[in-house]
Amino acid sequence: MDKLLAIEGKLLRILGLAWGISCIGMILIFAIVRLFSVTIDALNNFPFFWYHWVILILVIGLMAYSEGYKGFQKSFSPRVAARARYLYMHPQPIMLLLAPLFLVGYININPCRQRNIFLLTLGIFILIFMVSFLAQPWRGIVDAGVVIGLTWGLVSLVFYCCKVMGSQPFEYSAEVPQPKTKN
């Protein structure tokens, strides 16, 4: 009976992580596909002059560095992977159910980081709203950079999630608040 409960517990942990990681991945894939179509529309249906190409290259470089490398590879993806490992090692039914929110850092994270995550999310929504008013080909140019950054982010997320499930130590913090000790 104890062996059956252990197998059940491990299965629930795996399902919780699969739910959380796949949800985050699907959101990224949805955004990549949607924005890629806007970029293709700009490239196929609007004339590009030399300055459009220069700005396209600059935007792609800027977004690859700031969103892909700095945002995803150096911050978001390792934190999500570390939180996935933490959730697997310290399963709680409610956290497994809310795994996407937990992994991203909306819940059960250090208050300062949580505030920053909510502010970043608000900023992203504001930028999405503002970019939606850009005329083509400018919107396609901006979206091309975002597609590069999000694709970099998806690849780094898969890389870190595979790495964290290995047997070697993972050097990134899950940034979970530590329980307060009573004196």
Tab-separated table of C-alpha atoms in Angstrom, residues 31-180:
chain	number	residue	atom	x	y	z
A	31	ALA	CA	2.759	34.360	-29.058
A	32	ILE	CA	5.576	33.332	-31.409
A	33	VAL	CA	3.178	31.979	-34.054
A	34	ARG	CA	0.825	34.958	-33.808
A	35	LEU	CA	3.588	37.561	-34.023
A	36	PHE	CA	5.461	35.674	-36.736
A	37	SER	CA	2.401	35.969	-38.986
A	38	VAL	CA	2.377	39.756	-38.456
A	39	THR	CA	6.075	39.875	-39.354
A	40	ILE	CA	5.553	37.793	-42.494
A	41	ASP	CA	2.661	40.055	-43.494
A	42	ALA	CA	4.942	43.092	-43.191
A	43	LEU	CA	7.719	41.464	-45.204
A	44	ASN	CA	5.407	40.196	-47.958
A	45	ASN	CA	2.925	43.038	-48.358
A	46	PHE	CA	4.745	46.276	-47.613
A	47	PRO	CA	7.714	47.922	-49.315
A	48	PHE	CA	10.910	47.874	-47.276
A	49	PHE	CA	13.390	50.674	-47.858
A	50	TRP	CA	16.983	50.690	-46.618
A	51	TYR	CA	16.035	52.345	-43.307
A	52	HIS	CA	13.397	49.659	-42.622
A	53	TRP	CA	16.088	46.988	-43.000
A	54	VAL	CA	18.503	48.866	-40.737
A	55	ILE	CA	15.873	49.283	-38.043
A	56	LEU	CA	14.787	45.634	-38.442
A	57	ILE	CA	18.363	44.465	-37.837
A	58	LEU	CA	18.737	46.814	-34.837
A	59	VAL	CA	15.411	45.719	-33.306
A	60	ILE	CA	16.245	42.045	-33.776
A	61	GLY	CA	19.663	42.533	-32.161
A	62	LEU	CA	18.231	44.562	-29.295
A	63	MET	CA	15.428	42.076	-28.597
A	64	ALA	CA	17.709	39.055	-28.913
A	65	TYR	CA	20.002	40.566	-26.283
A	66	SER	CA	17.528	42.233	-23.913
A	67	GLU	CA	14.567	39.852	-24.105
A	68	GLY	CA	16.179	36.593	-25.179
A	69	TYR	CA	19.544	36.615	-23.450
A	70	LYS	CA	19.102	38.936	-20.450
A	71	GLY	CA	15.395	38.400	-19.784
A	72	PHE	CA	14.888	34.745	-20.540
A	73	GLN	CA	18.266	32.980	-20.517
A	74	LYS	CA	19.740	34.799	-17.528
A	75	SER	CA	16.617	35.301	-15.409
A	76	PHE	CA	13.219	33.829	-16.295
A	77	SER	CA	14.125	30.372	-17.617
A	78	PRO	CA	16.557	29.344	-14.845
A	79	ARG	CA	14.145	30.653	-12.199
A	80	VAL	CA	11.236	28.673	-13.704
A	81	ALA	CA	13.404	25.545	-13.841
A	82	ALA	CA	14.581	26.027	-10.251
A	83	ARG	CA	10.996	26.500	-9.098
A	84	ALA	CA	9.996	23.364	-11.041
A	85	ARG	CA	12.650	21.404	-9.182
A	86	TYR	CA	11.552	22.895	-5.872
A	87	LEU	CA	7.923	21.981	-6.588
A	88	TYR	CA	8.929	18.449	-7.458
A	89	MET	CA	10.964	18.076	-4.250
A	90	HIS	CA	8.399	19.845	-2.016
A	91	PRO	CA	5.008	19.037	-3.532
A	92	GLN	CA	1.925	20.720	-2.183
A	93	PRO	CA	-1.418	19.868	-3.803
A	94	ILE	CA	-2.485	23.503	-4.247
A	95	MET	CA	0.887	24.477	-5.735
A	96	LEU	CA	0.754	21.529	-8.145
A	97	LEU	CA	-2.710	22.659	-9.220
A	98	LEU	CA	-1.483	26.240	-9.651
A	99	ALA	CA	1.859	25.142	-11.139
A	100	PRO	CA	1.921	27.650	-14.052
A	101	LEU	CA	1.404	30.564	-11.643
A	102	PHE	CA	3.906	29.125	-9.176
A	103	LEU	CA	6.583	28.467	-11.799
A	104	VAL	CA	6.323	31.946	-13.318
A	105	GLY	CA	6.519	33.499	-9.860
A	106	TYR	CA	3.100	35.041	-9.339
A	107	ILE	CA	2.631	33.107	-6.091
A	108	ASN	CA	4.846	31.856	-3.264
A	109	ILE	CA	7.938	33.879	-4.121
A	110	ASN	CA	9.913	36.526	-2.280
A	111	PRO	CA	7.749	39.688	-2.067
A	112	CYS	CA	10.258	41.932	-3.833
A	113	ARG	CA	10.570	39.534	-6.778
A	114	GLN	CA	6.785	39.080	-6.882
A	115	ARG	CA	6.266	42.843	-7.115
A	116	ASN	CA	8.817	43.034	-9.927
A	117	ILE	CA	7.119	40.175	-11.800
A	118	PHE	CA	3.724	41.872	-11.568
A	119	LEU	CA	5.200	45.213	-12.691
A	120	LEU	CA	6.993	43.514	-15.590
A	121	THR	CA	3.752	41.793	-16.613
A	122	LEU	CA	1.903	45.113	-16.512
A	123	GLY	CA	4.662	46.722	-18.580
A	124	ILE	CA	4.473	43.933	-21.157
A	125	PHE	CA	0.696	44.383	-21.475
A	126	ILE	CA	1.139	48.134	-21.941
A	127	LEU	CA	3.801	47.571	-24.622
A	128	ILE	CA	1.597	45.014	-26.418
A	129	PHE	CA	-1.254	47.536	-26.394
A	130	MET	CA	0.968	50.335	-27.728
A	131	VAL	CA	2.583	48.214	-30.452
A	132	SER	CA	-0.847	47.122	-31.676
A	133	PHE	CA	-1.387	50.709	-32.871
A	134	LEU	CA	1.747	50.776	-35.035
A	135	ALA	CA	1.178	50.743	-38.774
A	136	GLN	CA	2.834	48.145	-40.969
A	137	PRO	CA	5.703	47.621	-41.671
A	138	TRP	CA	6.731	49.075	-38.291
A	139	ARG	CA	4.594	46.661	-36.323
A	140	GLY	CA	6.068	43.746	-38.256
A	141	ILE	CA	9.560	45.055	-37.556
A	142	VAL	CA	8.920	45.268	-33.793
A	143	ASP	CA	7.194	41.877	-33.806
A	144	ALA	CA	10.169	40.315	-35.625
A	145	GLY	CA	12.372	41.298	-32.695
A	146	VAL	CA	9.838	39.952	-30.210
A	147	VAL	CA	9.643	36.653	-32.129
A	148	ILE	CA	13.426	36.303	-31.872
A	149	GLY	CA	13.364	37.075	-28.145
A	150	LEU	CA	10.472	34.712	-27.413
A	151	THR	CA	12.006	31.917	-29.477
A	152	TRP	CA	15.279	32.349	-27.591
A	153	GLY	CA	13.242	32.239	-24.395
A	154	LEU	CA	11.424	29.048	-25.367
A	155	VAL	CA	14.682	27.310	-26.260
A	156	SER	CA	16.325	28.438	-23.011
A	157	LEU	CA	13.269	27.300	-21.024
A	158	VAL	CA	13.450	23.823	-22.560
A	159	PHE	CA	17.219	23.712	-21.973
A	160	TYR	CA	17.002	24.683	-18.287
A	161	CYS	CA	14.010	22.428	-17.598
A	162	CYS	CA	15.914	19.474	-19.086
A	163	LYS	CA	19.024	20.452	-17.134
A	164	VAL	CA	17.198	20.759	-13.818
A	165	MET	CA	15.646	17.309	-14.163
A	166	GLY	CA	19.111	15.785	-14.384
A	167	SER	CA	20.933	14.448	-11.359
A	168	GLN	CA	23.482	17.265	-11.119
A	169	PRO	CA	22.998	20.185	-8.723
A	170	PHE	CA	21.198	23.227	-10.119
A	171	GLU	CA	22.824	26.482	-9.043
A	172	TYR	CA	19.800	28.797	-9.431
A	173	SER	CA	17.516	29.792	-6.565
A	174	ALA	CA	13.800	29.018	-6.583
A	175	GLU	CA	13.342	32.235	-4.578
A	176	VAL	CA	10.730	30.625	-2.344
A	177	PRO	CA	10.189	32.462	0.945
A	178	GLN	CA	11.754	30.629	3.859
A	179	PRO	CA	9.448	29.752	6.749
A	180	LYS	CA	9.867	32.031	9.742
